[in-house]
Coordinates of C-alpha atoms and ligand atoms in Angstrom, one line a residue:
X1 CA -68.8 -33.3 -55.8
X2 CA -67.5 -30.2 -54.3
X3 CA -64.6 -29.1 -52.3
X4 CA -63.8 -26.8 -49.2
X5 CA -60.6 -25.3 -48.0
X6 CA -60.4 -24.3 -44.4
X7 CA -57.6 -22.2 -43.9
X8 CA -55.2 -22.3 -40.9
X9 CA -57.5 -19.5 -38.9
X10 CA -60.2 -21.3 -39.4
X11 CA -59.0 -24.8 -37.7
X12 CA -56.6 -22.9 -35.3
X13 CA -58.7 -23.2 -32.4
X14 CA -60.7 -26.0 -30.8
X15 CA -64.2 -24.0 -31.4
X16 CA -63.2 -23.5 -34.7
X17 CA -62.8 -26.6 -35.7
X18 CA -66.1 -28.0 -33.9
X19 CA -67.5 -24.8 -36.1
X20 CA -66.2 -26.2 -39.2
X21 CA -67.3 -30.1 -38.7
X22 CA -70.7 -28.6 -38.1
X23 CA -70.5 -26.5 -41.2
X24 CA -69.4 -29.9 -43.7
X25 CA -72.1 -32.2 -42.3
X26 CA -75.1 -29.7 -43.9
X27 CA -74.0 -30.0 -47.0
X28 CA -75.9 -32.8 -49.7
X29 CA -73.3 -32.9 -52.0
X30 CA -70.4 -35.4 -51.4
X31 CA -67.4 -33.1 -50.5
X32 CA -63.4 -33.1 -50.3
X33 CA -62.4 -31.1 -47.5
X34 CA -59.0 -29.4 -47.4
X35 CA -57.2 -28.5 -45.0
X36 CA -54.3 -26.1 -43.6
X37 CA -51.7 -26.5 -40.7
X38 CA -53.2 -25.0 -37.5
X39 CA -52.5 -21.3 -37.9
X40 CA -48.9 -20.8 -36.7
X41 CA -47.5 -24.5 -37.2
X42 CA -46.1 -23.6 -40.7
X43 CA -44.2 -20.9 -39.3
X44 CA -42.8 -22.6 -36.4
X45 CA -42.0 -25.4 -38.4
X46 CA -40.1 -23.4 -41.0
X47 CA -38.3 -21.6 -37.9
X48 CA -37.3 -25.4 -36.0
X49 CA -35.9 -26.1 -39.6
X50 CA -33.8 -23.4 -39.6
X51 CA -32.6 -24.0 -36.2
X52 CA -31.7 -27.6 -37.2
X53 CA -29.9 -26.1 -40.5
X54 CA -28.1 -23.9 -38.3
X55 CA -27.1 -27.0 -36.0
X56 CA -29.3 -25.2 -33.2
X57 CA -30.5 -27.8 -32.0
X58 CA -30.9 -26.4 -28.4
X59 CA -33.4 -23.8 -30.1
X60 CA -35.1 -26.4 -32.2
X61 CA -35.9 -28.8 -29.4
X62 CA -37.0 -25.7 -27.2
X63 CA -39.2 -25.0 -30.2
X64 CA -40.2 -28.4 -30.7
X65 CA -41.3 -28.6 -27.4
X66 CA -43.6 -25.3 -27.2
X67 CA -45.0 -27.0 -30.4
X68 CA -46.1 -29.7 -29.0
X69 CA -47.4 -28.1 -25.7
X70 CA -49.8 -26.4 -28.1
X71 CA -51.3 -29.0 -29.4
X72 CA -51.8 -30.9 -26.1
X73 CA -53.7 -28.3 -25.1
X74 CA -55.7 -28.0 -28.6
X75 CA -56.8 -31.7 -28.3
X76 CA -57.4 -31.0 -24.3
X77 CA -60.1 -28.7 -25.4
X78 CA -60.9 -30.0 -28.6
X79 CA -62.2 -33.4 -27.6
X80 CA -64.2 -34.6 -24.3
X81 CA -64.5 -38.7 -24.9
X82 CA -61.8 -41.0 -22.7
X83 CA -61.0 -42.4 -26.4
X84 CA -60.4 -40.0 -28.7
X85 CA -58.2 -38.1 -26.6
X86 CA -55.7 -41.2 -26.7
X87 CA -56.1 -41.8 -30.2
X88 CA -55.6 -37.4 -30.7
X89 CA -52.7 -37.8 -27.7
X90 CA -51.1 -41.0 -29.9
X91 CA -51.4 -39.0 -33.3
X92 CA -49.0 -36.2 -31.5
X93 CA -47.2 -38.1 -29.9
X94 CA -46.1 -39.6 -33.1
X95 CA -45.6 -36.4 -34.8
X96 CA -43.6 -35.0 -32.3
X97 CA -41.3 -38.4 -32.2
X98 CA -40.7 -37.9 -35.9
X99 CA -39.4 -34.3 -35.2
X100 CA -37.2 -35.4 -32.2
X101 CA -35.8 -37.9 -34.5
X102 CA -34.9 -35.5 -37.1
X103 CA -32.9 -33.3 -34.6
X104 CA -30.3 -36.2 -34.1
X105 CA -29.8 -36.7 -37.7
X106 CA -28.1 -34.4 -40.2
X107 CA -29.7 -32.0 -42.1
X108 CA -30.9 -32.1 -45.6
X109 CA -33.0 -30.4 -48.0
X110 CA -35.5 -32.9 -48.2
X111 CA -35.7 -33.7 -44.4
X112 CA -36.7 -29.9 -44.3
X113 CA -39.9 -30.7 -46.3
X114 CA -40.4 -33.6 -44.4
X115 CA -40.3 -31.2 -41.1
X116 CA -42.7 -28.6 -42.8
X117 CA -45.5 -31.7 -43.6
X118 CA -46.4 -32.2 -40.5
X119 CA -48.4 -29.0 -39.6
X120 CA -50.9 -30.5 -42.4
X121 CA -51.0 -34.2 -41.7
X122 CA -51.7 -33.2 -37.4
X123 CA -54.8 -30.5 -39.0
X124 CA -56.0 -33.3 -40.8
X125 CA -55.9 -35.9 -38.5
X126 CA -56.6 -34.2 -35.7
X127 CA -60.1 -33.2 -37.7
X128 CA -60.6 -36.7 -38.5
X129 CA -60.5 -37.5 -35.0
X130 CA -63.0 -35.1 -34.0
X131 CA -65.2 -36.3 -36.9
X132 CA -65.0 -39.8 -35.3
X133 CA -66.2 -38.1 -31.7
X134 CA -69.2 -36.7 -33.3
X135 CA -69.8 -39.7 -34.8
X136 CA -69.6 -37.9 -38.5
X137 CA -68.6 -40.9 -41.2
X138 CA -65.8 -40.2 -43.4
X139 CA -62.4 -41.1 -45.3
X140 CA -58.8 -39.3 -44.5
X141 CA -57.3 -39.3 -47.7
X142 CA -53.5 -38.8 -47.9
X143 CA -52.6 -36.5 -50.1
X144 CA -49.1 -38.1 -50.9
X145 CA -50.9 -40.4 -52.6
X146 CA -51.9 -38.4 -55.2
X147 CA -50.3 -35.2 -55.1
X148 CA -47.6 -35.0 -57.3
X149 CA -45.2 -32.6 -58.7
X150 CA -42.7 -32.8 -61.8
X151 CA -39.0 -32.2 -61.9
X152 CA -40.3 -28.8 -62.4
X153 CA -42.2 -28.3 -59.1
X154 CA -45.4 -28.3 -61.5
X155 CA -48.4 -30.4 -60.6
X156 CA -49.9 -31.9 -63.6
X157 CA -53.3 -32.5 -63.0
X158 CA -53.9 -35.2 -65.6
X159 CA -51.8 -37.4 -63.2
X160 CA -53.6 -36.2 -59.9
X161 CA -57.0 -37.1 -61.4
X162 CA -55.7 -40.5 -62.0
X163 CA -54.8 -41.3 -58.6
X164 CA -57.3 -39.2 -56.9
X165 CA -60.0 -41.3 -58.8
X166 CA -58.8 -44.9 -57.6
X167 CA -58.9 -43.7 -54.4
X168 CA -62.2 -42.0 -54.7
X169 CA -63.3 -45.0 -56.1
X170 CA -62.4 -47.5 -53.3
X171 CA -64.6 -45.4 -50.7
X172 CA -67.5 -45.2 -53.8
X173 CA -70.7 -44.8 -51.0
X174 CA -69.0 -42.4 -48.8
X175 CA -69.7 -38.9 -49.2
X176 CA -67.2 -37.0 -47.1
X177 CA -63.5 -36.8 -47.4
X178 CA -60.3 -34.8 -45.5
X179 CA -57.3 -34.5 -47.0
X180 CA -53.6 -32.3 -46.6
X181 CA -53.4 -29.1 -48.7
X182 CA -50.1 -27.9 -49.4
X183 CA -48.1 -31.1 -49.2
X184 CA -47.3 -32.9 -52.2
X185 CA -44.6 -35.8 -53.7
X186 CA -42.0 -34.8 -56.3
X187 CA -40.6 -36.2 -59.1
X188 CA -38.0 -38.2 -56.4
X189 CA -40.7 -39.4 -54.9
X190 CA -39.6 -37.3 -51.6
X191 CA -42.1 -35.1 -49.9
X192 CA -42.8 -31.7 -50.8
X193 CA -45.2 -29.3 -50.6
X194 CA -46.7 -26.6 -53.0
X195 CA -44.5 -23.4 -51.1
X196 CA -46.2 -21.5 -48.6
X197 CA -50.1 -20.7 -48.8
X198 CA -50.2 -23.7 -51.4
X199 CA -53.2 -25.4 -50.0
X200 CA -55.6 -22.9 -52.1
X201 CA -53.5 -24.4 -55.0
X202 CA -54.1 -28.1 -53.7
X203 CA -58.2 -27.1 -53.2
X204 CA -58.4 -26.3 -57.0
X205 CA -55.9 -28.5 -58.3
X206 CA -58.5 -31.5 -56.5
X207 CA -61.3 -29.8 -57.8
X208 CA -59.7 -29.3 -61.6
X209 CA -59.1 -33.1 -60.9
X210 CA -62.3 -34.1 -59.6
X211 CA -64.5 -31.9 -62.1
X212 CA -66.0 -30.7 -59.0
X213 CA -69.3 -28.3 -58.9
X214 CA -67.3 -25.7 -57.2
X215 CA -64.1 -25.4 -55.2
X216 CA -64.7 -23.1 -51.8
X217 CA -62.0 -21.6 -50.6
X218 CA -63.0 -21.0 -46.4
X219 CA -61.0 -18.4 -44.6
X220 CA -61.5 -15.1 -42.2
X221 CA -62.6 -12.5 -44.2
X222 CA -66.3 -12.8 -46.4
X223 CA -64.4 -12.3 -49.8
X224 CA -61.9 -10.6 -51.8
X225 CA -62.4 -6.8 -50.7
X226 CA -61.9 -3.7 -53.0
X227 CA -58.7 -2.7 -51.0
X228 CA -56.6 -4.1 -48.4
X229 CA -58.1 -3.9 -44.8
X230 CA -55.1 -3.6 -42.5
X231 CA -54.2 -0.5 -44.7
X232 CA -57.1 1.7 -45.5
X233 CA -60.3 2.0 -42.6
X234 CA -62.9 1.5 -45.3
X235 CA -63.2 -1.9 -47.8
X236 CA -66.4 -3.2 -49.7
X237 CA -66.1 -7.0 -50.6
X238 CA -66.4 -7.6 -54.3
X239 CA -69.2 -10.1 -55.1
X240 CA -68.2 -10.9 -58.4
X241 CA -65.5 -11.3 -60.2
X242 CA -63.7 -13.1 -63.5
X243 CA -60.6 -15.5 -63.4
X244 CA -58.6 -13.2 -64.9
X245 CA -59.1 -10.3 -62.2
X246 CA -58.7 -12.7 -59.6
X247 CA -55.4 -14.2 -60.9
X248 CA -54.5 -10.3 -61.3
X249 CA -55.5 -9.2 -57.8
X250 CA -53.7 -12.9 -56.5
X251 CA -50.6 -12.5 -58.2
X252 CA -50.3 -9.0 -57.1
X253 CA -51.2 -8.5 -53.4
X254 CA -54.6 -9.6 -52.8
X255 CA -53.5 -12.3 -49.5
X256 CA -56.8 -13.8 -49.5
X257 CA -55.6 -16.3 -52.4
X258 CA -52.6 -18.2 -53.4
X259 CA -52.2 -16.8 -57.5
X260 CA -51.2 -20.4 -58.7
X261 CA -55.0 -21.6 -57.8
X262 CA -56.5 -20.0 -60.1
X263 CA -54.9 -21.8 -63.1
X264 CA -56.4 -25.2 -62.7
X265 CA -60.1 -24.0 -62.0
X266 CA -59.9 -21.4 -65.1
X267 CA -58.9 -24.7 -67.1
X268 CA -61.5 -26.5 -66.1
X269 CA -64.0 -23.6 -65.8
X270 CA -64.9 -24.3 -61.8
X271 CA -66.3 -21.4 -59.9
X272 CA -64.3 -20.7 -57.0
X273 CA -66.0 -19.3 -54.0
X274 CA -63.8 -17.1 -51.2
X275 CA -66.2 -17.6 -48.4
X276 CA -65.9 -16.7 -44.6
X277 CA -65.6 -19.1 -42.0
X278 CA -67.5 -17.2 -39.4
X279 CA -70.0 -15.4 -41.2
X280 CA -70.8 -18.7 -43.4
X281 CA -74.5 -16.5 -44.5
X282 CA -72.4 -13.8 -46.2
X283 CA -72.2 -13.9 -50.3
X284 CA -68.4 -13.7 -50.5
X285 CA -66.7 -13.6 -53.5
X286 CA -67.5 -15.8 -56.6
X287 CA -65.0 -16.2 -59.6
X288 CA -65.9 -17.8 -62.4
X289 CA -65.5 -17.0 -66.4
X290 CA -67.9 -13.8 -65.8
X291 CA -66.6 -10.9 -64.7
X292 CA -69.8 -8.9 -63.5
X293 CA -69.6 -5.8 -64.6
X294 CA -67.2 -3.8 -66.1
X295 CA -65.3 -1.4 -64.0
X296 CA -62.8 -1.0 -61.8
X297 CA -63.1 -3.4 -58.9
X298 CA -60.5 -3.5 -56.3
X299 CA -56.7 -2.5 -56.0
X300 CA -54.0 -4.8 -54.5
X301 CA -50.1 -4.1 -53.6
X302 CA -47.3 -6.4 -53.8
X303 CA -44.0 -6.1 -51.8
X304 CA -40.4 -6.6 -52.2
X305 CA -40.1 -5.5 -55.5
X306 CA -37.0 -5.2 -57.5
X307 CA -36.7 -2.8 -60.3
X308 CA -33.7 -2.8 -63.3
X309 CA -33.8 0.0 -65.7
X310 CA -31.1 -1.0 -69.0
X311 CA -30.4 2.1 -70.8
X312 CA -28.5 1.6 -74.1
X313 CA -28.0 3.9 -77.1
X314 CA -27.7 0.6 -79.1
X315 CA -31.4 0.2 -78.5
X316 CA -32.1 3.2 -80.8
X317 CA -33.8 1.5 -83.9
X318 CA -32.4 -2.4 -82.7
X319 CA -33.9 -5.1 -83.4
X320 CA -33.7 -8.3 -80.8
X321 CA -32.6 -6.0 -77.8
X322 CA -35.7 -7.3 -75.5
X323 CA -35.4 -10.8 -76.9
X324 CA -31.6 -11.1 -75.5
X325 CA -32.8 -9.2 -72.1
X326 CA -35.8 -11.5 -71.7
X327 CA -33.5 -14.8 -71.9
X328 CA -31.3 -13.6 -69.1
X329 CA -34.1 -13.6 -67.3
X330 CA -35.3 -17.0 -68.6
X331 CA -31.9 -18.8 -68.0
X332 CA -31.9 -17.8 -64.4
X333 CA -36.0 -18.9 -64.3
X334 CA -36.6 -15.1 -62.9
X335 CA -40.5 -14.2 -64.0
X336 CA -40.7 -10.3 -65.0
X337 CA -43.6 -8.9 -63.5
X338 CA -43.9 -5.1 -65.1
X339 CA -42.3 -3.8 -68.4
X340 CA -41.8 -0.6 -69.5
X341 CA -39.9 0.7 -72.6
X342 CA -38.9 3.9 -74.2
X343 CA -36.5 3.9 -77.4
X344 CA -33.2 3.9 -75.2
X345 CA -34.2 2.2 -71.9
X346 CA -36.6 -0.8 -70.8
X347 CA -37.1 -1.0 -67.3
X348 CA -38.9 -4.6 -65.8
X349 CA -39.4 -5.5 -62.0
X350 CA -38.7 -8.8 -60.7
X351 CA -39.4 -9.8 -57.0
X352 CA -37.4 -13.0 -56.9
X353 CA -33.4 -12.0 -55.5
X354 CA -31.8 -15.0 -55.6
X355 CA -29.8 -14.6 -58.9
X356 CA -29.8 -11.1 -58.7
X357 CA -26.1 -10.7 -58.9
X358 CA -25.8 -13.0 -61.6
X359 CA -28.3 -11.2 -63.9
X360 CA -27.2 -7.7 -63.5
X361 CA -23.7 -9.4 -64.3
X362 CA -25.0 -10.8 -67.7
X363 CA -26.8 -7.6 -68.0
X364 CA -24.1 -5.0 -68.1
X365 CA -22.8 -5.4 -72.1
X366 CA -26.0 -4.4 -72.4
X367 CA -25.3 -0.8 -71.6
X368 CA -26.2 1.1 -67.8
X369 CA -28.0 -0.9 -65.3
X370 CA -29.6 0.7 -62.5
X371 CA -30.9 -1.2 -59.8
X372 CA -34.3 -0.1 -57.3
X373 CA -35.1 -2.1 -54.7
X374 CA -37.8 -2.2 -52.2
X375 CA -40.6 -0.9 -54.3
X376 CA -43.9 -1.8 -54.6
X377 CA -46.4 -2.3 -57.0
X378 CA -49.9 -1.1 -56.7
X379 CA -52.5 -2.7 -59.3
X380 CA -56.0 -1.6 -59.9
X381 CA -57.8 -4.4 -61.5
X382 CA -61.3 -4.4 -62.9
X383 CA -63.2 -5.9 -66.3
X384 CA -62.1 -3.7 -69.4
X385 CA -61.0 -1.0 -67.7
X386 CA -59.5 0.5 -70.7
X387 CA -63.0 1.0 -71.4
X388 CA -64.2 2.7 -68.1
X389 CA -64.9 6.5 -69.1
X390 CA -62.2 8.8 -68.0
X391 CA -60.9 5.8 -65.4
X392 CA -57.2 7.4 -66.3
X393 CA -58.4 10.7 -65.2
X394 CA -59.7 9.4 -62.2
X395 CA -56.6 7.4 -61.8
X396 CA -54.0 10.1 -61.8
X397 CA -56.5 12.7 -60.4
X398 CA -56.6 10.8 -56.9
X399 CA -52.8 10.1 -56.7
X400 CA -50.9 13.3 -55.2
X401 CA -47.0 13.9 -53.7
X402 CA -45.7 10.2 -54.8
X403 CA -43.2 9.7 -57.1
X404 CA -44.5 7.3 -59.5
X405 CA -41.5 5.1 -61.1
X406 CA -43.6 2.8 -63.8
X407 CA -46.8 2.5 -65.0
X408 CA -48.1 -0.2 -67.0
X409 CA -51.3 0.2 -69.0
X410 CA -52.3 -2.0 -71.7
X411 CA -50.6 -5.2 -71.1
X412 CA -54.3 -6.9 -70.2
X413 CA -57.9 -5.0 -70.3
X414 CA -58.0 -6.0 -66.7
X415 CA -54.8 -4.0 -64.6
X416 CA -53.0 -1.4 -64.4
X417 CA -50.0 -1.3 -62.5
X418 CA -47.9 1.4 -60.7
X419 CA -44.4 1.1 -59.3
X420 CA -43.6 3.5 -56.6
X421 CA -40.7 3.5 -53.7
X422 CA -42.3 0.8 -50.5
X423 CA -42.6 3.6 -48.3
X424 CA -45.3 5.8 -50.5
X425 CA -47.6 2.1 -50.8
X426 CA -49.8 2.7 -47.7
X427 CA -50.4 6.6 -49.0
X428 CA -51.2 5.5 -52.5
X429 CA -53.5 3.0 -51.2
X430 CA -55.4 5.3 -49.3
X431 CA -55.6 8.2 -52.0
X432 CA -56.8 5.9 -54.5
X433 CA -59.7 4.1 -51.7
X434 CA -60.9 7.4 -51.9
X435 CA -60.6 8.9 -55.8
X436 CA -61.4 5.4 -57.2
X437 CA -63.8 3.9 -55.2
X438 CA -65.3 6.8 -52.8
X439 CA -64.1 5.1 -49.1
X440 CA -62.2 6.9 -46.7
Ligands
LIG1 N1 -49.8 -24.3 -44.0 C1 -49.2 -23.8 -45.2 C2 -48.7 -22.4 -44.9 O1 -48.9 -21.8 -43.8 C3 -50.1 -23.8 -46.3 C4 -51.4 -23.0 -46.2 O2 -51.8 -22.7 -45.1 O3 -51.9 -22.7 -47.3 O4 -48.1 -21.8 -45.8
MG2 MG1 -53.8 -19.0 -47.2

C-alpha cells in the first residue's frame, strides 16, 4: 500500500483536482490519498477565527460569506452531473451552517480548531464527490477516527496504526482511500489539528502506520531544489537525498516539507518522494536512508530568528553553566536551534517568542544578556560535508560584506549553519548559489 499527499495548490482549482483523480486511478497499488484544504481556506479560516475572537463578527460573517462564494463556484466548475452538484451544494452548505453557528456562540480555544477543520473535511469531500462523478470506487476515511494526539500534542503512531487498521480492514477489497491531513483528535477528545502545513506530517505518520511502500508527498514544485526559488534566479532539484538532510533542510527553511514528517518515515525506514503535481514524469526528490553522494546539496534559510548571547565571567573554568541555561529553556518548552560557546559567553537562537520575557528574566543571574532579533539562519546541508575537500574554503570564500553573527560547524556531518541580521539573507543566498553550487 502506498500513500499520496496533494497539497492545497494542487486541489485548489477545479482542473486540478480532475488532474489529480486522473493521476490516483493509474496507479496498481492500493493507495491512501491525503489531502490539504483548497489553497487559501486555511488562511481564511485562521483570519474568520480571529475575527470571532475579536467579537468581529461583522468581519467574520463578511468572510464567511466570500468563503463560501468560493466554493460554489469551485463545485460550479468542478462537477457537470444534475446529482453531484446537490450532493457537492449539500456538503457546503453544511459546512458553511456549522461556521454560521459558531459566530453566535462564544468563543473558545477549541471552537477555533473546530473552525480551522473544515478547510480539510470540504477538500476531502468535495474530492470524494468528484470520484463518485467519474464513477472511480473508493472509501472517505475520517481522519478523526484515527488521528490522535497526546496531552503533549505528539501523535503516537502505535495508536494510529491501531485504528487506521480496523478501518482499513472493514473496506478489505477496496483499493483506494481519501482522507483529511492536518486534522487530528487530542487527548480531550476535541478536534485538533497537527499546526499549520501538518498534512505532510499526517501523509507519513499514515504511512509509518500502514508500513506503506512509499509515502508521496504531491505539490508544485518537482522536488526539494538546491536553493530557494523566489530568492535566487537559478535552482537545480536535488534527486537524492538522506532523512537526515531532509529533516535539516525541513527544519530549517526548505517550504517544500513540514520537518515533523520526516520522523515517522525515518522510523519506519519509508522512502518519501517530493513529487510535482503538474509535471507528474519528472524524478523529484527521493529520501530515504541513502544519501547519494556526499557533498554539499542544497542551502535553506529560516526566518524570525531570535538570538541570546549570556556572557558571564563565572563561566571561566565552571562546570554545570549550560546545564542550568539549557533548563530555562526546557521549563518554558523553548527548542534551541544553534549553539555557540566561547569560555565566557554561549550564545543559542530560539525562534519561538512566546516566553521570551520570562526566559531572559530567569536568565539575568546568569550574568549580561543581550538579545538579537530578526535574524536568520542560513544552512548548507549536504552528506559528510565535513569531509568535502576545502568545502570551508569554499564556504567563506563566496560569502562577502555580511556580518556573520554565528556559525555552527560540527554539531551533525550534514549542516552548517550561519546566523546573520534578516536583511543580509536574500544576499547570502545569492553569493553562496554562486560560490557553492556555480548558479547565478
Ligand atoms: N491546510 C493546512 C495549512 O494550510 C495544512 C496543510 O496544507 O498542510 O496549513
Ligand atoms: Mg505544505
Amino acid at each position: 500500500m502506498k500513500v499520496m499527499k496533494f497539497g492545497g495548490t494542487s486541489v485548489g482549482r477545479p482542473e486540478r483536482m480532475h488532474h489529480i483523480a486522473n493521476l490516483v486511478v493509474k496507479e496498481q497499488e492500493p493507495v491512501i490519498i491525503v489531502l490539504s484544504a483548497l489553497s487559501g481556506t486555511t488562511n481564511s479560516l485562521v483570519e474568520i477565527g480571529e475575527h470571532i475572537s475579536k467579537g468581529d463578527r461583522q468581519s467574520a460573517k463578511s468572510a464567511i460569506e466570500k468563503l463560501e462564494a468560493h466554493y460554489r463556484s469551485f463545485v460550479a466548475e468542478l462537477l457537470k452531473n444534475e446529482e453531484t452538484i446537490q450532493k457537492a451544494n449539500n456538503i457546503i452548505a453544511e459546512h458553511f451552517e456549522f461556521l454560521n453557528i459558531i459566530l453566535k456562540i462564544s468563543f473558545s480555544e477549541a471552537l477555533s480548531k473546530d473552525i480551522l477543520a473544515q478547510g480539510e473535511l470540504l477538500s476531502t469531500k468535495l474530492f470524494s464527490v468528484l470520484l463518485e462523478e467519474k464513477g472511480i470506487e473508493h472509501v472517505l476515511l475520517p481522519a478523526l477516527e484515527f488521528m490522535t494526539v497526546d496531552i503533549y500534542d505528539e501523535p503516537q503512531i502505535g495508536g494510529i496504526k491501531i485504528k487506521l487498521t480496523q478501518l482499513l480492514k472493514q473496506h478489505a477489497k477496496k483499493k483506494l482511500f481519501i482522507t483529511q491531513g492536518y486534522i487530528c483528535r487530542n487527548a480531550r477528545g476535541e478536534v485538533d489539528n497537527l499546526k499549520r502545513g501538518g498534512s505532510d506530517y499526517s501523509a507519513s505518520l499514515i504511512a509509518a502506520a500502514i508500513n506503506a511502500s512509499v509515502c508521496e508527498i504531491w505539490t508544485d514544485i518537482d522536488g526539494m531544489h538546491n536553493n530557494d526559488p523566489r530568492i535566487v534566479n537559478k535552482t537545480l532539484p536535488v534527486e537524492q537525498m538522506s532523512f537526515e538532510e531532509a529533516a535539516e533542510l525541513a527544519y530549517f527553511g526548505a517550504k517544500i516539507l513540514h520537518p515533523a514528517s520526516i520522523w515517522p518515515a525515518q522510523q519506519f525506514n519509508i522512502p518519501v518522494k517530493l513529487l510535482n503535481t503538474m509535471k507528474p514524469e519528472a524524478k523529484g526528490t527521493t529520501i530515504t536512508a541513502e544519501a547519494g553522494s556526499v557533498g554539499v546539496k542544497a542551502v535553506a534559510a529560516k526566518d524570525n530568528i531570535i538570538a541570546i548571547r549570556i556572557k558571564s565571567s563565572r563561566m571561566l573554568l565552571a562546570y554545570g553553566f549550560l546545564r542550568k541555561i539549557f533548563e530555562i529553556f526546557e521549563k518554558y518548552r523553548t527548542p534551541i536551534d544553534m549553539i555557540t560557546t566561547s569560555e565566557v559567553a554561549v550564545s543559542l537562537t530560539i525562534d519561538n517568542d512566546s516566553n521570551l520575557k520570562e526566559i531572559l528574566k530567569e536568565l539575568e543571574p546568569f550574568g549580561t544578556v543581550e538579545v538579537d532579533k530578526t535574524q536568520s539562519i542560513v544552512s548548507v546541508v549536504g552528506n559528510q560535508i565535513s569531509l568535502t575537500e576545502d568545502m570551508v574554503k569554499k564556504l567563506f570564500g563566496s560569502i562577502r560584506h555580511i556580518p556573520v553573527r554565528m556559525v555552527s560547524y560540527g554539531g551533525s556531518p550534514h549542516n552548517i549553519s550561519l546566523l546573520v541580521p534578516a536583511e543580509f539573507k536574500t544576499q547570502l543566498l545569492q553569493q553562496l548559489n554562486k560560490g557553492m553550487f556555480g548558479l547565478d
